[in-house]
Each structure stands twice: as structure tokens, then as C-alpha cells.
Coordinates of C-alpha atoms and ligand atoms in Angstrom, one line a residue:
M1 CA -16.3 286.1 92.5
T2 CA -16.6 286.0 88.7
K3 CA -14.4 288.6 86.9
T4 CA -14.8 289.7 83.4
I5 CA -11.5 290.6 81.8
K6 CA -11.4 292.7 78.6
I7 CA -9.1 291.5 75.9
T8 CA -8.2 292.2 72.3
P9 CA -8.5 289.1 70.1
F10 CA -5.5 287.1 68.7
A11 CA -5.4 286.5 64.9
D12 CA -3.6 283.1 65.0
Q13 CA -5.9 280.8 67.0
K14 CA -6.9 278.5 64.2
P15 CA -6.9 274.9 65.4
G16 CA -4.8 272.5 63.3
T17 CA -5.0 268.7 62.8
S18 CA -5.4 268.2 66.5
G19 CA -6.2 271.5 68.4
L20 CA -4.2 274.6 68.8
R21 CA -0.4 274.1 69.0
K22 CA 2.0 277.0 69.6
K23 CA 5.3 277.6 71.4
V24 CA 5.0 278.0 75.2
P25 CA 5.9 281.7 75.1
V26 CA 2.9 282.3 72.8
F27 CA 0.5 280.6 75.2
Q28 CA 2.1 282.7 78.0
T29 CA 1.2 285.9 76.2
P30 CA -1.2 287.6 78.7
G31 CA -4.7 286.7 77.8
Y32 CA -3.7 284.3 75.0
T33 CA -4.7 281.0 76.6
E34 CA -7.7 282.5 78.2
A35 CA -8.9 283.9 74.9
F36 CA -8.8 280.5 73.3
I37 CA -10.5 278.7 76.2
Q38 CA -13.2 281.3 76.2
S39 CA -13.6 281.0 72.5
I40 CA -14.3 277.3 73.0
F41 CA -16.8 277.9 75.7
D42 CA -18.5 280.6 73.7
S43 CA -18.9 278.2 70.8
L44 CA -20.8 275.6 73.0
E45 CA -24.4 275.6 74.0
G46 CA -26.2 274.1 76.9
Y47 CA -23.4 273.2 79.2
A48 CA -24.6 275.0 82.4
G49 CA -24.3 272.7 85.4
T50 CA -22.7 269.9 83.3
T51 CA -19.3 268.1 83.7
L52 CA -16.1 269.0 82.0
V53 CA -13.0 266.7 82.0
I54 CA -9.6 268.4 82.2
G55 CA -6.2 266.8 81.8
G56 CA -2.9 267.0 79.9
D57 CA 0.2 265.2 79.0
G58 CA 2.2 266.7 81.8
R59 CA 4.5 268.9 79.7
Y60 CA 5.8 272.3 80.7
Y61 CA 3.0 274.8 81.5
N62 CA 0.4 272.0 82.0
R63 CA -0.3 272.8 85.6
E64 CA -0.7 276.5 85.1
V65 CA -3.2 276.1 82.3
I66 CA -5.1 273.5 84.2
Q67 CA -5.6 276.0 87.1
T68 CA -6.8 278.7 84.6
A69 CA -9.1 276.2 82.8
I70 CA -10.7 275.2 86.2
R71 CA -11.3 278.8 87.2
M72 CA -12.7 279.6 83.8
A73 CA -15.0 276.5 83.8
A74 CA -16.4 277.7 87.1
A75 CA -16.9 281.3 85.9
N76 CA -18.7 280.0 82.7
G77 CA -21.1 277.9 84.7
F78 CA -19.9 274.3 84.5
G79 CA -21.2 272.3 87.4
R80 CA -18.3 269.9 87.9
V81 CA -14.8 269.3 86.6
L82 CA -13.0 266.0 86.7
V83 CA -9.2 266.5 86.6
G84 CA -6.5 263.9 86.6
Q85 CA -4.2 263.8 89.6
G86 CA -1.1 266.0 88.9
G87 CA -3.0 267.4 85.9
I88 CA -2.3 264.2 84.1
L89 CA -4.6 262.4 81.7
S90 CA -3.5 260.5 78.5
T91 CA -5.6 261.5 75.6
P92 CA -7.4 258.1 75.3
A93 CA -8.0 258.1 79.1
A94 CA -9.6 261.6 78.8
S95 CA -11.8 260.3 76.0
H96 CA -12.9 257.4 78.1
L97 CA -13.6 259.6 81.2
I98 CA -15.8 261.9 79.1
R99 CA -17.8 258.9 77.9
K100 CA -18.0 257.1 81.2
N101 CA -19.1 260.2 83.1
E102 CA -21.4 261.5 80.4
A103 CA -19.5 264.7 80.5
F104 CA -20.4 267.6 78.3
G105 CA -16.8 267.5 76.9
G106 CA -13.2 267.9 77.8
L107 CA -10.2 270.1 77.5
I108 CA -7.0 268.2 76.6
L109 CA -3.7 270.0 77.1
S110 CA -1.2 268.4 74.8
A111 CA 1.1 269.0 71.9
S112 CA 1.4 265.2 71.6
H113 CA 4.7 264.2 69.9
N114 CA 6.1 267.7 69.8
P115 CA 8.9 268.6 72.2
G116 CA 8.2 270.2 75.6
G117 CA 9.9 272.9 77.8
P118 CA 9.9 276.6 78.3
N119 CA 10.7 277.4 74.7
E120 CA 9.0 274.3 73.1
D121 CA 5.5 273.4 72.3
F122 CA 2.2 273.5 74.1
G123 CA -1.3 272.6 72.9
L124 CA -4.9 272.7 73.8
K125 CA -7.9 271.0 72.2
Y126 CA -11.6 270.5 73.0
N127 CA -13.3 267.1 72.9
V128 CA -17.0 266.7 72.6
A129 CA -19.5 264.5 74.5
N130 CA -18.7 261.3 72.5
G131 CA -15.1 261.6 73.8
G132 CA -13.7 262.6 70.4
P133 CA -12.0 265.7 69.1
A134 CA -14.3 268.5 68.1
P135 CA -15.4 268.1 64.5
E136 CA -14.5 270.7 61.9
K137 CA -17.7 272.6 62.2
L138 CA -16.9 273.3 65.8
T139 CA -13.2 274.0 65.4
D140 CA -14.2 276.5 62.6
A141 CA -16.7 278.1 65.0
I142 CA -14.0 278.3 67.7
Y143 CA -11.7 280.0 65.3
S144 CA -14.3 282.5 64.1
R145 CA -15.1 283.4 67.7
S146 CA -11.4 283.8 68.6
K147 CA -11.1 286.6 65.9
V148 CA -13.7 288.8 67.6
I149 CA -13.6 287.8 71.3
D150 CA -13.3 290.9 73.6
R151 CA -13.5 289.4 77.1
Y152 CA -13.2 286.2 79.2
L153 CA -14.7 285.1 82.4
I154 CA -12.7 283.8 85.4
E155 CA -13.2 283.1 89.1
D156 CA -10.5 284.2 91.5
F157 CA -10.2 281.2 93.9
D158 CA -6.9 279.8 95.0
D159 CA -5.1 277.1 93.1
V160 CA -6.6 273.6 93.4
D161 CA -4.3 271.0 95.0
L162 CA -3.9 268.8 91.9
D163 CA -1.8 266.3 93.7
R164 CA -4.4 265.3 96.3
I165 CA -7.2 262.9 95.2
G166 CA -10.5 264.2 96.4
T167 CA -13.5 266.3 95.9
F168 CA -13.5 270.1 96.4
E169 CA -15.8 272.9 95.9
A170 CA -14.8 276.3 94.6
G171 CA -16.5 279.1 92.8
G172 CA -19.9 277.2 92.9
M173 CA -18.4 274.2 91.1
I174 CA -17.4 270.7 92.2
I175 CA -13.8 269.8 91.4
E176 CA -12.9 266.1 91.5
V177 CA -9.2 265.2 91.4
I178 CA -9.1 261.6 90.3
N179 CA -6.6 258.8 89.6
P180 CA -5.8 259.2 85.9
V181 CA -5.1 255.5 85.4
T182 CA -7.7 253.4 87.2
D183 CA -10.8 253.8 84.9
Y184 CA -8.7 253.4 81.8
A185 CA -7.0 250.2 83.1
E186 CA -10.4 248.8 83.9
L187 CA -11.6 249.5 80.4
M188 CA -8.6 247.6 79.0
E189 CA -9.4 244.6 81.2
T190 CA -12.9 244.4 79.6
L191 CA -11.4 244.3 76.1
F192 CA -8.4 242.0 76.4
D193 CA -7.6 238.6 77.9
F194 CA -5.4 239.7 80.7
D195 CA -5.1 236.1 82.0
A196 CA -3.7 234.9 78.6
I197 CA -1.2 237.8 78.4
R198 CA -0.1 237.3 82.0
A199 CA 0.4 233.6 81.4
M200 CA 2.5 234.3 78.2
I201 CA 4.7 236.8 80.2
A202 CA 5.0 234.4 83.1
G203 CA 6.1 231.8 80.6
G204 CA 9.2 233.9 79.7
F205 CA 7.8 236.2 76.9
R206 CA 9.7 239.5 77.3
A207 CA 8.0 242.7 76.4
T208 CA 9.7 246.1 76.6
F209 CA 8.0 249.5 76.6
D210 CA 9.4 253.0 76.2
A211 CA 7.2 255.7 77.7
M212 CA 9.6 258.4 76.4
H213 CA 9.3 260.3 79.7
A214 CA 5.8 261.2 78.6
V215 CA 2.3 260.5 79.9
T216 CA 2.1 256.7 79.5
G217 CA 4.7 255.9 82.3
P218 CA 2.1 255.6 85.0
Y219 CA -0.3 253.7 82.7
A220 CA 2.4 251.2 81.7
K221 CA 3.4 250.6 85.3
E222 CA -0.1 249.9 86.4
I223 CA -1.2 247.8 83.3
L224 CA 2.0 246.1 82.0
V225 CA 3.9 245.7 85.2
R226 CA 1.3 245.5 88.0
R227 CA -1.6 243.8 86.2
L228 CA 0.3 241.7 83.6
G229 CA 3.5 241.0 85.3
A230 CA 6.0 242.5 82.9
D231 CA 9.5 243.0 84.1
P232 CA 9.6 246.6 85.5
A233 CA 13.2 246.9 84.3
L234 CA 11.8 246.6 80.7
V235 CA 9.5 249.6 81.2
L236 CA 11.8 252.5 80.2
N237 CA 11.6 256.3 80.8
A238 CA 8.5 255.7 82.8
V239 CA 8.6 259.0 84.8
P240 CA 6.8 261.8 83.0
L241 CA 9.0 264.9 82.7
E242 CA 8.0 268.4 81.8
D243 CA 10.5 268.5 79.0
F244 CA 10.5 264.7 78.2
G245 CA 14.1 264.6 79.2
G246 CA 14.9 266.9 76.3
H247 CA 13.8 264.5 73.7
H248 CA 10.9 264.5 71.2
P249 CA 8.2 262.1 72.6
D250 CA 7.6 260.9 69.1
P251 CA 7.7 257.1 68.8
N252 CA 9.3 256.8 65.4
L253 CA 12.5 255.3 64.2
V254 CA 14.5 258.5 64.8
H255 CA 13.3 259.4 68.3
A256 CA 12.8 255.9 69.5
K257 CA 16.1 254.7 68.0
A258 CA 17.4 253.2 71.2
L259 CA 14.3 250.9 71.4
Y260 CA 14.7 250.1 67.7
D261 CA 18.4 249.2 68.2
T262 CA 17.5 247.0 71.2
M263 CA 14.9 245.2 69.2
M264 CA 17.3 244.5 66.3
S265 CA 20.0 243.2 68.6
A266 CA 20.8 239.5 69.1
D267 CA 19.3 239.1 72.5
A268 CA 16.3 241.4 71.8
P269 CA 13.1 240.9 73.8
D270 CA 10.2 239.3 72.0
F271 CA 8.2 242.5 71.8
G272 CA 9.0 246.3 71.9
A273 CA 6.7 249.2 72.0
A274 CA 6.6 252.9 72.6
S275 CA 4.0 255.7 72.9
D276 CA 4.0 259.4 72.4
G277 CA 3.6 262.6 74.5
D278 CA -0.1 262.1 75.2
G279 CA -0.4 258.3 74.9
D280 CA -2.4 258.1 71.7
R281 CA 0.3 256.7 69.4
N282 CA 2.0 253.3 69.3
L283 CA 5.2 252.0 67.9
I284 CA 5.4 248.2 67.5
I285 CA 8.6 246.4 66.9
G286 CA 9.1 242.6 67.1
K287 CA 12.3 240.9 67.6
G288 CA 14.2 241.9 64.4
V289 CA 11.2 243.4 62.7
F290 CA 9.7 246.9 62.6
V291 CA 5.9 246.8 62.0
N292 CA 4.9 249.6 59.8
P293 CA 1.9 251.4 61.3
S294 CA -0.2 251.0 58.2
D295 CA 0.6 247.2 58.3
S296 CA -0.1 247.1 62.0
L297 CA -3.6 248.5 61.4
A298 CA -4.2 245.7 58.8
M299 CA -2.8 243.0 61.1
L300 CA -4.8 244.2 64.1
A301 CA -7.9 244.3 62.0
A302 CA -7.3 240.8 60.6
N303 CA -6.7 239.3 64.1
A304 CA -8.9 241.5 66.4
H305 CA -11.5 238.7 66.8
L306 CA -8.9 236.8 68.9
A307 CA -9.4 239.4 71.7
P308 CA -12.6 239.1 73.8
G309 CA -13.7 242.7 73.2
Y310 CA -13.8 242.0 69.4
K311 CA -14.8 238.4 69.2
A312 CA -18.1 239.4 67.4
G313 CA -16.0 240.7 64.5
L314 CA -15.6 244.1 63.0
K315 CA -18.4 246.4 61.7
G316 CA -15.9 248.1 59.4
I317 CA -12.5 249.6 59.2
A318 CA -11.5 253.2 58.6
R319 CA -8.1 254.7 57.7
S320 CA -6.9 258.2 56.9
M321 CA -6.3 258.8 53.3
P322 CA -2.4 258.8 53.4
T323 CA -2.5 255.5 55.3
S324 CA -1.6 252.5 53.1
G325 CA -4.3 250.3 51.5
A326 CA -3.1 247.2 53.4
A327 CA -6.2 247.4 55.7
D328 CA -8.5 247.7 52.6
R329 CA -7.5 244.1 51.7
V330 CA -8.5 242.9 55.1
A331 CA -11.8 244.7 55.0
E332 CA -12.5 243.1 51.6
K333 CA -11.7 239.6 52.8
L334 CA -13.8 240.2 55.9
G335 CA -16.6 241.6 53.8
V336 CA -17.0 244.7 55.9
E337 CA -17.1 248.4 55.0
M338 CA -13.9 250.3 54.4
H339 CA -13.7 254.1 54.9
E340 CA -11.0 256.6 53.8
T341 CA -11.0 259.8 55.8
P342 CA -8.8 262.9 55.9
T343 CA -5.8 263.0 58.3
G344 CA -6.8 263.5 62.0
W345 CA -8.9 261.5 64.4
K346 CA -11.8 263.9 64.4
F347 CA -13.0 262.5 61.1
F348 CA -13.5 259.0 62.6
G349 CA -16.0 260.1 65.2
N350 CA -19.1 260.1 63.1
L351 CA -18.3 256.6 61.6
L352 CA -17.7 255.2 65.0
D353 CA -20.8 256.7 66.5
A354 CA -22.9 255.4 63.6
G355 CA -21.5 251.9 64.0
R356 CA -19.9 252.0 60.5
C357 CA -16.5 250.9 61.7
T358 CA -14.9 249.2 64.8
I359 CA -11.2 249.8 64.1
C360 CA -9.5 252.9 62.7
G361 CA -5.9 253.9 62.0
E362 CA -3.5 256.3 60.7
E363 CA 0.0 255.8 59.2
S364 CA 1.4 258.1 61.8
A365 CA 1.3 255.3 64.4
G366 CA -2.3 255.9 65.5
T367 CA -4.6 253.0 65.9
G368 CA -7.8 252.7 67.9
S369 CA -11.3 251.3 68.1
D370 CA -14.8 252.2 69.2
H371 CA -13.9 251.7 72.8
V372 CA -13.0 255.5 73.0
R373 CA -13.0 258.2 70.4
E374 CA -9.3 258.9 70.2
K375 CA -6.4 256.8 69.0
D376 CA -5.0 254.7 71.8
G377 CA -1.3 253.7 72.1
L378 CA -1.6 251.2 75.0
W379 CA -4.8 249.7 73.5
A380 CA -2.8 248.9 70.3
I381 CA 0.0 247.4 72.4
L382 CA -2.4 245.3 74.4
L383 CA -4.2 244.1 71.3
W384 CA -0.9 242.9 69.8
L385 CA 0.0 241.2 73.1
N386 CA -3.4 239.5 73.2
I387 CA -3.0 238.3 69.6
L388 CA 0.6 237.0 70.3
A389 CA -0.7 235.2 73.4
V390 CA -3.4 233.4 71.4
R391 CA -1.5 232.7 68.2
R392 CA 1.7 231.7 70.1
Q393 CA 3.8 232.9 67.2
S394 CA 6.5 235.6 67.0
V395 CA 5.7 239.1 65.7
S396 CA 7.9 238.2 62.7
D397 CA 5.8 235.1 61.9
I398 CA 2.6 237.0 62.1
V399 CA 3.9 239.7 59.8
N400 CA 5.2 237.3 57.2
D401 CA 2.0 235.2 57.4
H402 CA 0.0 238.4 56.8
W403 CA 2.0 239.4 53.8
A404 CA 1.7 235.8 52.4
T405 CA -2.1 236.0 52.7
Y406 CA -2.6 239.6 51.5
G407 CA 0.5 240.6 49.7
R408 CA 2.9 243.2 51.1
T409 CA 2.1 246.9 50.8
F410 CA 5.5 248.6 50.9
Y411 CA 5.1 251.9 52.6
S412 CA 7.1 254.9 53.7
R413 CA 6.6 258.5 54.8
H414 CA 9.3 261.2 54.2
D415 CA 9.0 264.3 56.3
Y416 CA 10.8 267.6 55.6
E417 CA 10.5 269.5 58.8
A418 CA 10.6 273.2 59.5
I419 CA 10.9 274.4 55.9
E420 CA 9.9 278.0 55.1
S421 CA 6.1 278.2 54.9
E422 CA 6.3 280.2 51.7
K423 CA 8.5 277.5 50.0
A424 CA 6.2 274.7 51.1
N425 CA 3.1 276.5 49.9
H426 CA 4.7 277.2 46.5
L427 CA 5.6 273.5 46.2
M428 CA 2.1 272.4 46.9
K429 CA 0.5 275.0 44.7
A430 CA 2.7 274.2 41.7
L431 CA 2.0 270.5 42.1
E432 CA -1.7 271.1 42.5
D433 CA -1.7 273.2 39.3
R434 CA -0.1 270.4 37.4
L435 CA -2.5 267.7 38.6
P436 CA -5.0 267.9 35.7
E437 CA -2.3 267.3 33.1
L438 CA -0.6 264.4 34.8
P439 CA -2.9 261.4 33.9
G440 CA -1.3 259.4 31.1
Q441 CA 2.2 260.9 31.7
S442 CA 5.0 258.6 32.5
V443 CA 7.4 259.4 35.4
G444 CA 10.4 257.0 35.2
S445 CA 9.0 253.5 35.1
L446 CA 5.6 254.6 36.4
T447 CA 2.6 256.0 34.5
V448 CA 0.1 258.3 36.2
E449 CA -3.4 257.0 36.1
R450 CA -5.2 259.6 38.2
A451 CA -4.3 262.8 40.2
D452 CA -6.5 264.9 42.5
S453 CA -6.8 266.9 45.7
F454 CA -8.6 264.7 48.2
T455 CA -12.1 265.8 49.2
Y456 CA -13.9 263.9 51.9
H457 CA -17.7 263.5 51.9
D458 CA -18.7 262.4 55.4
P459 CA -21.3 259.6 54.8
V460 CA -22.9 260.2 58.1
D461 CA -23.6 263.9 58.3
G462 CA -22.9 264.9 54.7
S463 CA -20.2 267.4 55.5
I464 CA -17.5 268.0 53.0
S465 CA -13.8 268.6 53.7
R466 CA -11.6 269.8 50.8
N467 CA -7.9 270.2 50.3
Q468 CA -6.9 267.2 52.4
G469 CA -3.8 266.2 50.4
L470 CA -2.6 265.8 46.8
R471 CA -2.8 262.2 45.5
I472 CA -1.1 260.8 42.5
L473 CA -2.2 257.2 41.6
F474 CA -0.1 255.2 39.2
E475 CA -1.1 252.4 36.9
G476 CA -0.6 249.1 38.8
G477 CA -1.6 250.6 42.1
A478 CA 1.4 252.5 43.4
R479 CA 0.5 255.8 45.1
L480 CA 2.1 259.1 46.1
V481 CA 0.5 261.6 48.5
F482 CA 1.7 265.1 49.4
R483 CA 0.4 267.2 52.3
L484 CA 1.5 269.8 54.7
S485 CA 1.4 269.0 58.4
G486 CA -1.2 270.7 60.6
T487 CA 0.5 270.0 64.0
G488 CA 3.9 271.8 63.7
T489 CA 4.7 275.2 65.4
S490 CA 7.6 276.5 63.3
G491 CA 7.6 276.8 59.5
A492 CA 6.0 274.1 57.5
T493 CA 6.5 270.3 57.5
L494 CA 6.1 268.6 54.1
R495 CA 4.9 265.0 54.3
V496 CA 5.4 262.7 51.3
Y497 CA 3.7 259.3 51.5
M498 CA 4.7 256.5 49.2
E499 CA 3.2 253.0 48.7
R500 CA 3.3 250.1 46.4
H501 CA 1.6 246.7 46.7
E502 CA 3.7 243.6 46.0
P503 CA 1.7 240.3 45.7
D504 CA 4.8 238.1 45.1
P505 CA 6.0 236.5 48.4
A506 CA 9.5 236.0 46.9
L507 CA 9.8 239.8 46.8
H508 CA 8.5 240.5 50.3
Q509 CA 11.8 240.7 52.1
Q510 CA 13.2 243.7 50.3
E511 CA 14.0 246.8 52.2
A512 CA 11.1 249.3 52.0
Q513 CA 13.1 252.3 50.6
A514 CA 14.6 250.1 47.9
A515 CA 11.2 248.6 47.0
L516 CA 9.8 252.1 46.7
A517 CA 12.6 253.6 44.8
P518 CA 10.6 254.3 41.6
V519 CA 7.9 256.1 43.7
I520 CA 10.4 258.1 45.7
E521 CA 12.0 259.2 42.4
A522 CA 8.6 260.1 41.0
A523 CA 8.0 262.3 44.1
E524 CA 11.2 264.3 43.3
T525 CA 10.5 264.5 39.6
L526 CA 6.9 265.7 40.1
A527 CA 7.4 268.1 43.0
G528 CA 11.0 269.2 42.7
I529 CA 11.5 268.9 46.4
R530 CA 15.2 269.4 46.4
E531 CA 15.1 272.5 44.3
R532 CA 12.1 274.1 46.0
T533 CA 13.0 273.4 49.6
G534 CA 16.8 273.4 49.4
R535 CA 16.8 270.1 51.3
D536 CA 18.8 267.1 50.0
A537 CA 17.1 264.6 52.2
P538 CA 14.1 264.1 54.5
T539 CA 14.4 265.0 58.2
V540 CA 12.6 261.8 59.2
I541 CA 12.0 258.6 57.2
T542 CA 9.4 256.2 58.5
Ligands
VG1_1 C1 -0.1 264.3 62.6 C2 -0.4 263.0 61.9 C3 -1.8 262.7 62.0 C4 -2.3 262.8 63.5 C5 -2.0 264.1 64.0 C6 -2.3 264.2 65.5 O1 -0.8 265.3 61.8 O2 0.1 263.0 60.6 O3 -2.1 261.4 61.5 O4 -3.7 262.6 63.6 O5 -0.6 264.3 63.9 O6 -1.7 263.2 66.2 P1 -0.1 266.3 60.8 O7 -1.1 267.3 60.4 O8 1.1 266.9 61.4 O9 0.3 265.4 59.7 V1 -1.0 263.5 67.7 O10 -0.5 262.1 68.4 O11 0.1 264.7 67.3 O12 -2.3 264.2 68.6
CO2 CO1 -0.4 262.1 70.3

């Protein structure tokens, strides 16, 4: 029976860079999760009788919210839900299922790289029929609705057995519990030369993967171990845990330090990789060499034609604004379109749908292509493996060869996490106010050429997104970007992005922080980070 439950709206349900992310106790507030799900449904039109995909990254509270979402989908008139066994679906796998089944959309339960547990983070987002995150127009509508919503609809049937694969019927709706890995693994087989990768591994190539106790464990076991023959002992932390073993499932040099140390050791495997909470990010480390994500995007784009799925070449490349310009040089050489979008995968959807780009990436370890409409961690890892299998060179040789061809774009991101929101806002406001007077000024050895607040004009639907980060461009091409994170749940995170292109191969082996020293100093001089935040050093340096 459908029940209508009265509620008073919550004022804080504004989706961020990738859906709504809050602490678990906030989502547990009576009516809170339901109000947000109902606000999503109320913002959609024409879904009666259609299919909804539901799945999450397996973190604490995942199972409870999945049951609620299924009951609410039935009450609101969906005809069928597809849900991953155990409530598990990686974000790219969910994107693929939406597309493959021509679903109306999907609910993805994830706070990605944020920690999990009873007092940690939870998240919820809606993806549309193309498999991608809801565009801004829709997330704005959801937020508007959440401010006035006064009821939600829910059926009162028993919990669905999420662990048993099969088809059930409840509340007038079909519920299919499916294997979360199979369809995704099959898609990967269509894109990459599994025989070549398998032969490389059989020939002694050692690949290690850290699933960080998050969603990719089962995917890695099926694809890397069972289908490609990787040594199971080299697939680490492969059992998804509700609290990710107490760690942050963030594949960066702080939280994946153990993998980094292994890859820098004398008897390191040939290839090391990791993914995040929901499986959409990738960390790539070769023996003795960390591949910066902006560089990885450029290198994958330059070599993608070596994999069967991309042998026809690329239609174009897209990157988020803070991502380095390394990929731009590849696009130029290939003679294809290059697009610069705001941070967040939702901005790539239109370009991919319109056939204006094939590969997209973000500096935050997100890379993907037109095979789905999300970034895809294992996809990036498999593309690297395919390229390595064809080129028969080490990661380090491929990296150095790329720099020799295109020059090296030194790049780094400094994060200042959990600073007081007010302090962060003041810092950004003060810097923004100064932007008009900066051109022509010198800061240390650098001279400002241009400074602005980034506005994106979507070339496909004409929509405009403002305030997407402050950019300071220096003469000679060095660049500094400031923005506040839209995925955190406590205080504010200031992200400072630095880059500088170096054409001279004799200078390519410098350490990135040293090579960027003048840009790092300029960030401090221009924004007064130390004084305004009280922090002496960044929390995370990538
Ligand atoms: C961060 C990254 C951004 C990414 C987003 C979602 O956003 O910088 O590039 O798209 O996370 O990724 P922000 O607003 O905190 O900078 V995930 O893997 O957290 O879904
Ligand atoms: Co993620």
C-alpha cells in the first residue's frame, strides 16, 4: 500500500560537485533521505512504468537507503528497478547499466573518496538516461523542490533480499537483483585487447591493484585476476568494507601511500594502480614513477588508438579547467577539438552525447571515455595495460617519451582540508576582488598576464555556469587556480592548482614541487593562505 508521509523540508539539500554529501547522522535524521529522494522524483517527468537503476559503493548505511529507495520508487510509479547484488554497483557500472537497459535514470549511493562509517560520510546522486550525472539545470530543480517539499510517497513491503540474484515483484514493481560486475566486465572486453594483456601478464609482467576496501574489489577480482590472469596476491584490500577499514578510499599519495612505497621499492611490480570508494577514480604508478593524473589523461589520449575500442581515433578531448594543459598539446597534434569544462563529470555529458569528445579527464584522478557517462577507474587502468602490452615499454619509458615529444607540464594540487568556511570564503572573496588589478603585476619572478573567475559556456546547449574557480595566468604560460571543494562535509576545502610547462628535456627530471616553486610562492603572496587560514602547510599535496 502506498503511504503519503508528511514532512517539513530541510534547508541544506543543495547537491555539490557530485550529488548530496553529508555525515551519516544527517542522512539518518527522520525524513531526511526520503525528502531528498522525493525531491529528485518530483523534479522528473514521464517516468511512470520505466526502469530505475539503484546501487552504491557499499559504505555504511548503503543497504538501508537502498531499501528505502526501492520502496519509494515503487510508490512513485517506476515499473522496474535494477539493483546490484548486496546493494553494490560501482559508479561507472551503474552508468553502463542505465545505458544498456535504457533506464530512465539511476540513484547512486556514494560519497566516493570520503571516509565511511556511522559518523562519516554518505552521499546520494541522480543520474539521467544517458548514464551521466544530472546536469546543473536538474540539480538546481532538485534543490528548489527540496526547500518546499511537504510529503513523500513510500510503499510498505518487506525488505528485498539484496543478496539473492533474481527477479521479485513488490508494490506493483519488478525488482531485479543482478550481478554488479558481469555487464561491466563484458563492456571492458569490447574496448580492450584482453588477449594481449593476458599474454603480457603470462609473460611475467606484474600488476598490483589496491581496491582500498571499496567497491572495486569484486570488479578487480573478476577482470584482473579471473579474466586477465593477474596474481591474486597482488590485488590488495579487495573485500569491500562499510568503513573501508577505517581509511579514506582516496587513491592519492597520502591515502594510497603503501602502494606508492611498494612501487618505489627496488623489487616493485611493473605497474601499480588503485581506485576510490565508488570506482570512478584511478591512481597510476609505474615502477619508480608516479603518473600525475593530468599527464595520464594526455598519455592515454595520445595512445588510445592502440586499444581496439579507440582504433578509429578520438573525436576530441575534454578536461576540467583546473586539469593541466598537457592534454591540450595532444589534441593540437591530433588535430581534434579540445574542451575546457568546470570541475565535475556532469559537464562532460553534453560533449560526449554530441560526439564532440571521446576521452575526458580531471586532475583529481578521474579519466573516462564515451563508453559510459562517468569517469571510470578500471577503464583507465585497463587502457594503460593495453597500451603497455602493445608498446612493450615500461611506464617510465612511456612517460619520458611523452615529455620528450610534448614537453613536460609540471603540475601539483595543494589541498587545505576542513578549514572554517568563513575563512575560506573570505580568502576567495578577497582574491576575486583583486583580480581586475592583477594583470601586469609581478609576483616574484612571474608576471600576471590575465586573471578571471572561470565561466563555462556549454557549446551544446548554450547553458552558462559561473564562478567555477579563480584563474591567474602568468606570462610564459604558468597558471594558478583557486577553488573551494564541493564534495566535503565539514568546513571548507581550499584547492590550489599549479602548473608550468617545461619544453626543455634536460629539465624534465626535476621534482614537481621544486619545479613549481615560483608558482607555489605566488599562490601564497596573492592569497595570503597562511595568514587567512592559519595553516602552515597543505593537508594533501598531489
Ligand atoms: C572533487 C574533484 C572533482 C571530482 C569530484 C567528484 O570535487 O575535485 O574533480 O569530479 O570530486 O569525484 P571537489 O568539488 O571536491 O573539488 V568523486 O570520485 O568524489 O565522485
Ligand atoms: Co569517486
